[in-house]
Amino acid sequence: SANTPTAEFIKNPKWQFPESPAEHNLKEAIGQDCEFIDARALAVQLLGDGIYTNPLMLGYVWQKGWVPLSHESLVRAIELNDVMVEKNLAAFEWGRAIAENGSAAVTPGLQKSEASKMPETTAQVIAMPETLAALIERNAQMLTAYQNAAYAKRYVDAVKSIQTRQNSISGDQAQELTRAIAQNLAKLMAYKDEYEVARLYADPAFTDKLRAQFEGEPGKDYRLKFYLAPPQLAKKDNKGHLIKKQYGPWMMHAFRLLTKFKGLRGTALDVFGKTAERRQERQLVDDYLALLQELAQSVNAHNIEFAIDLAKLPDDIRGFGHIKEANLVAAQKRREMLLQRYRGATELSRVA
């Protein structure tokens, strides 16, 4: 029952998975006697990766008696496939255990008598909403790692300028505005350039994740390949779009070296920052900060709806390369329209 995006998400990034209608349609077609489990979430929880969803589901349906094959033949098929055999077999057996025992199968440490009292459903963890203060702190830490403490302070100071203004506005919309700014300013400031790509790959967390997901040591037991399109080096197709090229394991050494030069980002010595795309990304940050200065001086109860829409606009600028360019053009047109409405509402409130 995992919500997996369809191709519609590519055309409409704000598309939402129709979970309830989907379940209703399945019950109408199959009958009410059907079962739903989030096999992908269970695979991640138990084995560290959603890649084991299918063998887990296979074990589940086999245990239910819905697959007319012997246990030995399925195990042998996994062995003959010779891909992550140990973990695929573990996923298969976990699926059987979940089908047989429900949540007791994924609840370690319980005595058998205690486990038998557990309901036959997988327990759900409900995440509490992140507080605004926690959001700002998390983004500040991220921007410190991205660039430095001074860069993060620039972010915090900009958000606090709006927080000061919001105290004069009653209602939930003031909080919504500040949260939108805290999210979207961080997104713009942490644009994914060459230095950031290098930092993310050079971070030990990347290789730690590989070790958790795959057997063996990365770079020794299996090769790493990277598909990149550096603007200065990549060729273009007949539409002018950059073509990604395969690079070998040696790129890990290049990433570790490049991440040491992130302090050059945005300076005269930034060789990557001279492209039109990088200049555009820096301009987006400057434009957004200028917008925040205007909002900090004039936002009020009469124009705050337009202010919120303006603050959320960066969320529409998604993707990379030509996809991002198209989204940016649409966002800029909407920005001009919203600014006119915001300033019009501001003038009306002053007259009133």
mmCIF file of C-alpha atoms in Angstrom:
data_model
loop_
_atom_site.group_PDB
_atom_site.id
_atom_site.type_symbol
_atom_site.label_atom_id
_atom_site.label_comp_id
_atom_site.label_asym_id
_atom_site.label_seq_id
_atom_site.Cartn_x
_atom_site.Cartn_y
_atom_site.Cartn_z
ATOM 1 C CA SER A 1 0.000 0.000 0.000
ATOM 2 C CA ALA A 2 2.990 2.346 -0.424
ATOM 3 C CA ASN A 3 2.138 5.521 -2.312
ATOM 4 C CA THR A 4 4.329 5.310 -5.426
ATOM 5 C CA PRO A 5 4.203 8.317 -7.792
ATOM 6 C CA THR A 6 3.102 7.678 -11.367
ATOM 7 C CA ALA A 7 4.185 9.463 -14.550
ATOM 8 C CA GLU A 8 1.596 12.147 -13.753
ATOM 9 C CA PHE A 9 4.001 13.459 -11.098
ATOM 10 C CA ILE A 10 6.465 14.482 -13.835
ATOM 11 C CA LYS A 11 3.877 16.739 -15.459
ATOM 12 C CA ASN A 12 2.399 17.969 -12.172
ATOM 13 C CA PRO A 13 4.836 18.049 -9.206
ATOM 14 C CA LYS A 14 1.957 18.893 -6.844
ATOM 15 C CA TRP A 15 0.059 15.731 -7.779
ATOM 16 C CA GLN A 16 -1.164 13.758 -4.760
ATOM 17 C CA PHE A 17 -1.562 9.997 -4.673
ATOM 18 C CA PRO A 18 -5.320 9.109 -4.525
ATOM 19 C CA GLU A 19 -4.894 6.607 -1.689
ATOM 20 C CA SER A 20 -8.509 6.227 -0.543
ATOM 21 C CA PRO A 21 -10.016 5.985 -4.062
ATOM 22 C CA ALA A 22 -7.319 3.462 -5.038
ATOM 23 C CA GLU A 23 -8.119 1.197 -2.087
ATOM 24 C CA HIS A 24 -11.848 1.539 -2.780
ATOM 25 C CA ASN A 25 -11.392 0.576 -6.449
ATOM 26 C CA LEU A 26 -9.292 -2.455 -5.514
ATOM 27 C CA LYS A 27 -11.929 -3.668 -3.070
ATOM 28 C CA GLU A 28 -14.620 -3.155 -5.686
ATOM 29 C CA ALA A 29 -12.661 -5.217 -8.216
ATOM 30 C CA ILE A 30 -11.264 -7.932 -5.934
ATOM 31 C CA GLY A 31 -13.742 -8.023 -3.092
ATOM 32 C CA GLN A 32 -13.684 -6.875 0.507
ATOM 33 C CA ASP A 33 -11.481 -9.804 1.534
ATOM 34 C CA CYS A 34 -8.222 -8.163 0.465
ATOM 35 C CA GLU A 35 -5.295 -7.119 2.631
ATOM 36 C CA PHE A 36 -3.122 -3.999 2.588
ATOM 37 C CA ILE A 37 0.416 -3.764 3.952
ATOM 38 C CA ASP A 38 3.074 -1.152 3.294
ATOM 39 C CA ALA A 39 5.643 -3.661 2.067
ATOM 40 C CA ARG A 40 8.122 -0.999 1.042
ATOM 41 C CA ALA A 41 8.159 0.609 4.494
ATOM 42 C CA LEU A 42 8.612 -2.831 6.058
ATOM 43 C CA ALA A 43 11.487 -3.636 3.681
ATOM 44 C CA VAL A 44 13.229 -0.390 4.613
ATOM 45 C CA GLN A 45 12.613 -0.955 8.325
ATOM 46 C CA LEU A 46 13.796 -4.558 8.365
ATOM 47 C CA LEU A 47 16.440 -4.681 5.620
ATOM 48 C CA GLY A 48 17.475 -1.093 5.060
ATOM 49 C CA ASP A 49 16.229 -0.646 1.492
ATOM 50 C CA GLY A 50 12.977 -0.657 -0.448
ATOM 51 C CA ILE A 51 14.699 -2.781 -3.105
ATOM 52 C CA TYR A 52 13.654 -5.834 -1.065
ATOM 53 C CA THR A 53 9.940 -5.018 -1.329
ATOM 54 C CA ASN A 54 9.224 -7.658 -3.987
ATOM 55 C CA PRO A 55 10.804 -10.675 -2.217
ATOM 56 C CA LEU A 56 9.104 -9.580 1.018
ATOM 57 C CA MET A 57 5.738 -9.482 -0.757
ATOM 58 C CA LEU A 58 6.478 -12.846 -2.353
ATOM 59 C CA GLY A 59 7.037 -14.350 1.084
ATOM 60 C CA TYR A 60 3.829 -12.747 2.344
ATOM 61 C CA VAL A 61 1.599 -14.075 -0.432
ATOM 62 C CA TRP A 62 3.293 -17.509 -0.382
ATOM 63 C CA GLN A 63 2.576 -17.855 3.327
ATOM 64 C CA LYS A 64 -1.043 -16.932 2.639
ATOM 65 C CA GLY A 65 -1.227 -19.824 0.175
ATOM 66 C CA TRP A 66 -1.671 -17.641 -2.882
ATOM 67 C CA VAL A 67 1.393 -18.893 -4.819
ATOM 68 C CA PRO A 68 1.164 -22.514 -6.089
ATOM 69 C CA LEU A 69 4.891 -23.258 -5.752
ATOM 70 C CA SER A 70 6.926 -25.054 -3.113
ATOM 71 C CA HIS A 71 9.082 -23.237 -0.593
ATOM 72 C CA GLU A 72 12.149 -25.077 -1.882
ATOM 73 C CA SER A 73 11.584 -23.999 -5.486
ATOM 74 C CA LEU A 74 11.242 -20.324 -4.552
ATOM 75 C CA VAL A 75 14.360 -20.425 -2.386
ATOM 76 C CA ARG A 76 16.256 -22.139 -5.184
ATOM 77 C CA ALA A 77 15.105 -19.497 -7.677
ATOM 78 C CA ILE A 78 16.480 -16.746 -5.435
ATOM 79 C CA GLU A 79 19.759 -18.629 -5.101
ATOM 80 C CA LEU A 80 20.055 -19.172 -8.854
ATOM 81 C CA ASN A 81 19.422 -15.487 -9.482
ATOM 82 C CA ASP A 82 22.663 -14.926 -7.532
ATOM 83 C CA VAL A 83 21.920 -11.298 -6.618
ATOM 84 C CA MET A 84 22.041 -10.290 -2.943
ATOM 85 C CA VAL A 85 20.989 -13.842 -2.103
ATOM 86 C CA GLU A 86 21.253 -13.550 1.672
ATOM 87 C CA LYS A 87 19.158 -10.402 1.936
ATOM 88 C CA ASN A 88 16.599 -11.519 -0.645
ATOM 89 C CA LEU A 89 16.102 -14.762 1.276
ATOM 90 C CA ALA A 90 15.800 -12.770 4.493
ATOM 91 C CA ALA A 91 13.167 -10.544 2.859
ATOM 92 C CA PHE A 92 11.243 -13.611 1.703
ATOM 93 C CA GLU A 93 11.250 -15.078 5.226
ATOM 94 C CA TRP A 94 10.283 -11.742 6.768
ATOM 95 C CA GLY A 95 7.299 -11.617 4.433
ATOM 96 C CA ARG A 96 6.239 -15.068 5.613
ATOM 97 C CA ALA A 97 6.609 -14.024 9.250
ATOM 98 C CA ILE A 98 4.543 -10.866 8.748
ATOM 99 C CA ALA A 99 1.782 -12.830 7.009
ATOM 100 C CA GLU A 100 1.714 -15.311 9.877
ATOM 101 C CA ASN A 101 2.189 -13.048 12.901
ATOM 102 C CA GLY A 102 1.291 -9.504 11.909
ATOM 103 C CA SER A 103 3.075 -6.804 13.871
ATOM 104 C CA ALA A 104 4.544 -9.372 16.274
ATOM 105 C CA ALA A 105 6.938 -10.393 13.503
ATOM 106 C CA VAL A 106 8.477 -6.927 13.321
ATOM 107 C CA THR A 107 8.515 -6.244 17.063
ATOM 108 C CA PRO A 108 11.867 -7.477 18.406
ATOM 109 C CA GLY A 109 12.362 -8.235 22.074
ATOM 110 C CA LEU A 110 8.823 -9.381 22.895
ATOM 111 C CA GLN A 111 8.229 -12.684 24.603
ATOM 112 C CA LYS A 112 6.061 -15.103 22.673
ATOM 113 C CA SER A 113 3.184 -14.667 25.116
ATOM 114 C CA GLU A 114 3.380 -10.896 24.796
ATOM 115 C CA ALA A 115 3.638 -11.007 21.020
ATOM 116 C CA SER A 116 0.467 -13.054 20.787
ATOM 117 C CA LYS A 117 -1.436 -10.149 22.324
ATOM 118 C CA MET A 118 -0.343 -7.746 19.627
ATOM 119 C CA PRO A 119 -2.981 -6.812 17.020
ATOM 120 C CA GLU A 120 -2.651 -8.380 13.582
ATOM 121 C CA THR A 121 -1.637 -5.104 11.965
ATOM 122 C CA THR A 122 1.675 -3.347 11.564
ATOM 123 C CA ALA A 123 2.103 -0.541 14.084
ATOM 124 C CA GLN A 124 2.158 2.940 12.577
ATOM 125 C CA VAL A 125 4.449 5.693 13.845
ATOM 126 C CA ILE A 126 2.858 9.127 13.587
ATOM 127 C CA ALA A 127 5.494 11.840 13.242
ATOM 128 C CA MET A 128 4.822 15.059 15.131
ATOM 129 C CA PRO A 129 5.063 18.236 13.031
ATOM 130 C CA GLU A 130 8.489 19.867 13.204
ATOM 131 C CA THR A 131 8.426 23.106 15.184
ATOM 132 C CA LEU A 132 9.420 26.314 13.442
ATOM 133 C CA ALA A 133 12.437 26.705 15.731
ATOM 134 C CA ALA A 134 13.584 23.156 14.940
ATOM 135 C CA LEU A 135 13.127 23.765 11.206
ATOM 136 C CA ILE A 136 15.240 26.925 11.311
ATOM 137 C CA GLU A 137 17.953 25.204 13.363
ATOM 138 C CA ARG A 138 18.066 22.193 11.040
ATOM 139 C CA ASN A 139 18.359 24.392 7.965
ATOM 140 C CA ALA A 140 21.047 26.519 9.625
ATOM 141 C CA GLN A 141 23.106 23.397 10.301
ATOM 142 C CA MET A 142 22.599 22.256 6.717
ATOM 143 C CA LEU A 143 23.737 25.625 5.323
ATOM 144 C CA THR A 144 26.776 25.620 7.598
ATOM 145 C CA ALA A 145 27.800 22.278 6.103
ATOM 146 C CA TYR A 146 26.903 23.550 2.640
ATOM 147 C CA GLN A 147 29.038 26.704 2.907
ATOM 148 C CA ASN A 148 29.941 28.083 6.358
ATOM 149 C CA ALA A 149 28.543 29.588 9.569
ATOM 150 C CA ALA A 150 28.357 33.095 8.100
ATOM 151 C CA TYR A 151 26.194 31.825 5.246
ATOM 152 C CA ALA A 152 23.885 30.116 7.742
ATOM 153 C CA LYS A 153 23.669 33.310 9.837
ATOM 154 C CA ARG A 154 22.540 35.210 6.766
ATOM 155 C CA TYR A 155 19.678 32.736 6.487
ATOM 156 C CA VAL A 156 18.732 32.930 10.176
ATOM 157 C CA ASP A 157 18.791 36.742 10.215
ATOM 158 C CA ALA A 158 16.503 36.923 7.173
ATOM 159 C CA VAL A 159 13.952 34.556 8.716
ATOM 160 C CA LYS A 160 14.050 36.381 12.059
ATOM 161 C CA SER A 161 13.235 39.662 10.327
ATOM 162 C CA ILE A 162 9.929 38.129 9.267
ATOM 163 C CA GLN A 163 9.360 36.576 12.697
ATOM 164 C CA THR A 164 9.603 40.036 14.226
ATOM 165 C CA ARG A 165 7.010 41.344 11.787
ATOM 166 C CA GLN A 166 4.644 38.399 12.269
ATOM 167 C CA ASN A 167 4.145 39.319 15.921
ATOM 168 C CA SER A 168 2.009 42.247 14.765
ATOM 169 C CA ILE A 169 -0.304 39.957 12.774
ATOM 170 C CA SER A 170 -2.833 37.717 14.491
ATOM 171 C CA GLY A 171 -3.924 34.280 13.334
ATOM 172 C CA ASP A 172 -2.250 31.193 11.894
ATOM 173 C CA GLN A 173 -1.300 32.878 8.617
ATOM 174 C CA ALA A 174 1.626 34.688 10.250
ATOM 175 C CA GLN A 175 3.145 31.367 11.320
ATOM 176 C CA GLU A 176 2.437 29.909 7.878
ATOM 177 C CA LEU A 177 4.307 32.786 6.236
ATOM 178 C CA THR A 178 7.388 32.418 8.431
ATOM 179 C CA ARG A 179 7.471 28.641 7.952
ATOM 180 C CA ALA A 180 7.170 29.027 4.173
ATOM 181 C CA ILE A 181 10.073 31.476 4.177
ATOM 182 C CA ALA A 182 12.192 29.233 6.417
ATOM 183 C CA GLN A 183 11.679 26.329 4.014
ATOM 184 C CA ASN A 184 12.027 28.111 0.695
ATOM 185 C CA LEU A 185 14.923 30.428 1.507
ATOM 186 C CA ALA A 186 16.965 27.402 2.611
ATOM 187 C CA LYS A 187 16.082 25.647 -0.631
ATOM 188 C CA LEU A 188 17.277 28.577 -2.739
ATOM 189 C CA MET A 189 20.468 29.118 -0.739
ATOM 190 C CA ALA A 190 21.443 25.433 -0.950
ATOM 191 C CA TYR A 191 21.308 25.177 -4.752
ATOM 192 C CA LYS A 192 22.986 21.980 -5.886
ATOM 193 C CA ASP A 193 26.128 23.074 -7.692
ATOM 194 C CA GLU A 194 29.346 21.150 -8.363
ATOM 195 C CA TYR A 195 30.702 21.784 -4.870
ATOM 196 C CA GLU A 196 27.552 20.478 -3.219
ATOM 197 C CA VAL A 197 27.396 17.358 -5.381
ATOM 198 C CA ALA A 198 31.019 16.691 -4.451
ATOM 199 C CA ARG A 199 30.332 17.255 -0.743
ATOM 200 C CA LEU A 200 27.385 14.861 -0.692
ATOM 201 C CA TYR A 201 29.351 12.087 -2.380
ATOM 202 C CA ALA A 202 32.464 12.722 -0.266
ATOM 203 C CA ASP A 203 30.425 12.609 2.947
ATOM 204 C CA PRO A 204 31.111 9.300 4.779
ATOM 205 C CA ALA A 205 27.332 8.966 5.139
ATOM 206 C CA PHE A 206 27.164 8.097 1.426
ATOM 207 C CA THR A 207 29.489 5.087 1.661
ATOM 208 C CA ASP A 208 27.926 4.094 4.989
ATOM 209 C CA LYS A 209 24.568 3.922 3.242
ATOM 210 C CA LEU A 210 26.051 1.775 0.482
ATOM 211 C CA ARG A 211 27.469 -0.635 3.070
ATOM 212 C CA ALA A 212 24.070 -0.877 4.745
ATOM 213 C CA GLN A 213 22.295 -1.612 1.465
ATOM 214 C CA PHE A 214 24.760 -3.853 -0.371
ATOM 215 C CA GLU A 215 27.097 -6.650 0.567
ATOM 216 C CA GLY A 216 30.815 -5.925 0.414
ATOM 217 C CA GLU A 217 32.949 -2.810 0.399
ATOM 218 C CA PRO A 218 32.207 -0.010 -2.114
ATOM 219 C CA GLY A 219 35.085 0.426 -4.530
ATOM 220 C CA LYS A 220 36.456 -3.033 -3.766
ATOM 221 C CA ASP A 221 33.679 -5.593 -4.056
ATOM 222 C CA TYR A 222 31.695 -3.527 -6.553
ATOM 223 C CA ARG A 223 32.467 -0.558 -8.797
ATOM 224 C CA LEU A 224 30.879 2.854 -8.519
ATOM 225 C CA LYS A 225 29.888 4.690 -11.690
ATOM 226 C CA PHE A 226 28.618 8.256 -11.843
ATOM 227 C CA TYR A 227 26.526 9.861 -14.581
ATOM 228 C CA LEU A 228 27.231 13.582 -14.682
ATOM 229 C CA ALA A 229 26.800 16.511 -17.059
ATOM 230 C CA PRO A 230 29.261 19.266 -16.045
ATOM 231 C CA PRO A 231 28.171 22.408 -17.948
ATOM 232 C CA GLN A 232 31.745 23.175 -19.037
ATOM 233 C CA LEU A 233 32.433 19.659 -20.330
ATOM 234 C CA ALA A 234 29.164 17.978 -21.298
ATOM 235 C CA LYS A 235 27.985 17.746 -24.888
ATOM 236 C CA LYS A 236 24.491 18.837 -25.906
ATOM 237 C CA ASP A 237 21.770 17.017 -27.806
ATOM 238 C CA ASN A 238 19.887 18.446 -30.791
ATOM 239 C CA LYS A 239 17.593 20.345 -28.407
ATOM 240 C CA GLY A 240 20.473 22.001 -26.602
ATOM 241 C CA HIS A 241 20.123 19.868 -23.472
ATOM 242 C CA LEU A 242 23.226 18.623 -21.685
ATOM 243 C CA ILE A 243 24.009 14.918 -22.128
ATOM 244 C CA LYS A 244 25.171 12.983 -19.087
ATOM 245 C CA LYS A 245 28.402 11.024 -19.384
ATOM 246 C CA GLN A 246 29.621 8.045 -17.373
ATOM 247 C CA TYR A 247 32.564 8.574 -15.024
ATOM 248 C CA GLY A 248 34.406 5.840 -13.168
ATOM 249 C CA PRO A 249 35.257 5.217 -9.481
ATOM 250 C CA TRP A 250 38.116 7.739 -9.639
ATOM 251 C CA MET A 251 35.472 10.450 -9.294
ATOM 252 C CA MET A 252 35.338 9.758 -5.552
ATOM 253 C CA HIS A 253 38.876 11.176 -5.276
ATOM 254 C CA ALA A 254 37.827 14.176 -7.372
ATOM 255 C CA PHE A 255 34.784 14.740 -5.144
ATOM 256 C CA ARG A 256 36.901 14.700 -1.978
ATOM 257 C CA LEU A 257 39.272 17.232 -3.497
ATOM 258 C CA LEU A 258 36.573 19.490 -4.919
ATOM 259 C CA THR A 259 34.626 19.729 -1.668
ATOM 260 C CA LYS A 260 37.648 21.424 -0.059
ATOM 261 C CA PHE A 261 37.192 24.356 -2.448
ATOM 262 C CA LYS A 262 33.556 25.129 -1.603
ATOM 263 C CA GLY A 263 34.741 28.376 -0.008
ATOM 264 C CA LEU A 264 35.310 29.679 -3.538
ATOM 265 C CA ARG A 265 31.584 29.436 -4.273
ATOM 266 C CA GLY A 266 30.285 32.755 -5.564
ATOM 267 C CA THR A 267 33.709 34.443 -5.604
ATOM 268 C CA ALA A 268 35.780 35.638 -8.563
ATOM 269 C CA LEU A 269 37.769 32.402 -8.324
ATOM 270 C CA ASP A 270 34.688 30.190 -8.683
ATOM 271 C CA VAL A 271 35.255 28.568 -12.075
ATOM 272 C CA PHE A 272 31.884 26.796 -11.894
ATOM 273 C CA GLY A 273 29.985 29.921 -10.898
ATOM 274 C CA LYS A 274 30.445 31.708 -14.206
ATOM 275 C CA THR A 275 27.810 29.701 -16.097
ATOM 276 C CA ALA A 276 24.399 31.225 -16.772
ATOM 277 C CA GLU A 277 22.723 28.611 -14.568
ATOM 278 C CA ARG A 278 24.880 29.378 -11.520
ATOM 279 C CA ARG A 279 24.490 33.145 -11.955
ATOM 280 C CA GLN A 280 20.761 32.625 -12.183
ATOM 281 C CA GLU A 281 20.708 30.599 -8.958
ATOM 282 C CA ARG A 282 22.577 33.323 -7.077
ATOM 283 C CA GLN A 283 20.205 35.920 -8.496
ATOM 284 C CA LEU A 284 17.223 33.933 -7.229
ATOM 285 C CA VAL A 285 18.658 34.101 -3.709
ATOM 286 C CA ASP A 286 19.234 37.858 -3.989
ATOM 287 C CA ASP A 287 15.728 38.433 -5.370
ATOM 288 C CA TYR A 288 14.167 36.390 -2.571
ATOM 289 C CA LEU A 289 16.119 38.260 0.105
ATOM 290 C CA ALA A 290 14.992 41.551 -1.456
ATOM 291 C CA LEU A 291 11.412 40.283 -1.339
ATOM 292 C CA LEU A 292 11.808 39.443 2.352
ATOM 293 C CA GLN A 293 12.988 42.977 3.060
ATOM 294 C CA GLU A 294 9.822 44.288 1.435
ATOM 295 C CA LEU A 295 7.617 41.845 3.341
ATOM 296 C CA ALA A 296 9.300 42.709 6.641
ATOM 297 C CA GLN A 297 8.323 46.343 6.080
ATOM 298 C CA SER A 298 4.807 46.013 4.718
ATOM 299 C CA VAL A 299 3.125 42.636 5.277
ATOM 300 C CA ASN A 300 -0.153 42.905 7.187
ATOM 301 C CA ALA A 301 -3.473 41.148 7.636
ATOM 302 C CA HIS A 302 -4.770 42.548 4.317
ATOM 303 C CA ASN A 303 -1.976 41.319 2.041
ATOM 304 C CA ILE A 304 -0.614 38.291 3.890
ATOM 305 C CA GLU A 305 -2.315 35.759 1.578
ATOM 306 C CA PHE A 306 -0.345 37.138 -1.369
ATOM 307 C CA ALA A 307 2.794 37.221 0.789
ATOM 308 C CA ILE A 308 2.407 33.514 1.569
ATOM 309 C CA ASP A 309 1.991 32.658 -2.117
ATOM 310 C CA LEU A 310 5.099 34.690 -2.945
ATOM 311 C CA ALA A 311 7.073 32.997 -0.182
ATOM 312 C CA LYS A 312 6.138 29.541 -1.504
ATOM 313 C CA LEU A 313 7.022 30.230 -5.140
ATOM 314 C CA PRO A 314 10.520 28.643 -5.001
ATOM 315 C CA ASP A 315 8.842 25.305 -4.349
ATOM 316 C CA ASP A 316 7.600 25.433 -7.946
ATOM 317 C CA ILE A 317 11.157 25.745 -9.298
ATOM 318 C CA ARG A 318 12.020 22.058 -9.401
ATOM 319 C CA GLY A 319 14.273 19.789 -11.407
ATOM 320 C CA PHE A 320 17.591 20.405 -13.129
ATOM 321 C CA GLY A 321 18.744 21.806 -16.446
ATOM 322 C CA HIS A 322 16.057 22.530 -19.036
ATOM 323 C CA ILE A 323 13.283 21.218 -16.747
ATOM 324 C CA LYS A 324 14.246 23.715 -14.072
ATOM 325 C CA GLU A 325 14.473 26.491 -16.677
ATOM 326 C CA ALA A 326 10.891 25.882 -17.810
ATOM 327 C CA ASN A 327 9.613 25.828 -14.227
ATOM 328 C CA LEU A 328 11.536 29.017 -13.476
ATOM 329 C CA VAL A 329 9.951 30.892 -16.384
ATOM 330 C CA ALA A 330 6.472 29.937 -15.149
ATOM 331 C CA ALA A 331 7.346 30.876 -11.558
ATOM 332 C CA GLN A 332 8.694 34.282 -12.581
ATOM 333 C CA LYS A 333 5.500 35.106 -14.475
ATOM 334 C CA ARG A 334 3.443 34.180 -11.426
ATOM 335 C CA ARG A 335 5.778 36.196 -9.209
ATOM 336 C CA GLU A 336 5.109 39.377 -11.175
ATOM 337 C CA MET A 337 1.369 38.825 -10.929
ATOM 338 C CA LEU A 338 1.496 38.137 -7.180
ATOM 339 C CA LEU A 339 3.739 41.134 -6.529
ATOM 340 C CA GLN A 340 1.235 43.412 -8.252
ATOM 341 C CA ARG A 341 -1.583 42.018 -6.133
ATOM 342 C CA TYR A 342 0.478 42.204 -2.942
ATOM 343 C CA ARG A 343 1.448 45.819 -3.537
ATOM 344 C CA GLY A 344 -2.096 46.697 -4.558
ATOM 345 C CA ALA A 345 -3.460 45.250 -1.322
ATOM 346 C CA THR A 346 -0.762 47.113 0.593
ATOM 347 C CA GLU A 347 -1.810 50.452 -0.910
ATOM 348 C CA LEU A 348 -5.487 49.769 -0.202
ATOM 349 C CA SER A 349 -4.726 48.977 3.432
ATOM 350 C CA ARG A 350 -2.858 52.276 3.789
ATOM 351 C CA VAL A 351 -5.772 54.222 2.324
ATOM 352 C CA ALA A 352 -8.202 52.425 4.614
#
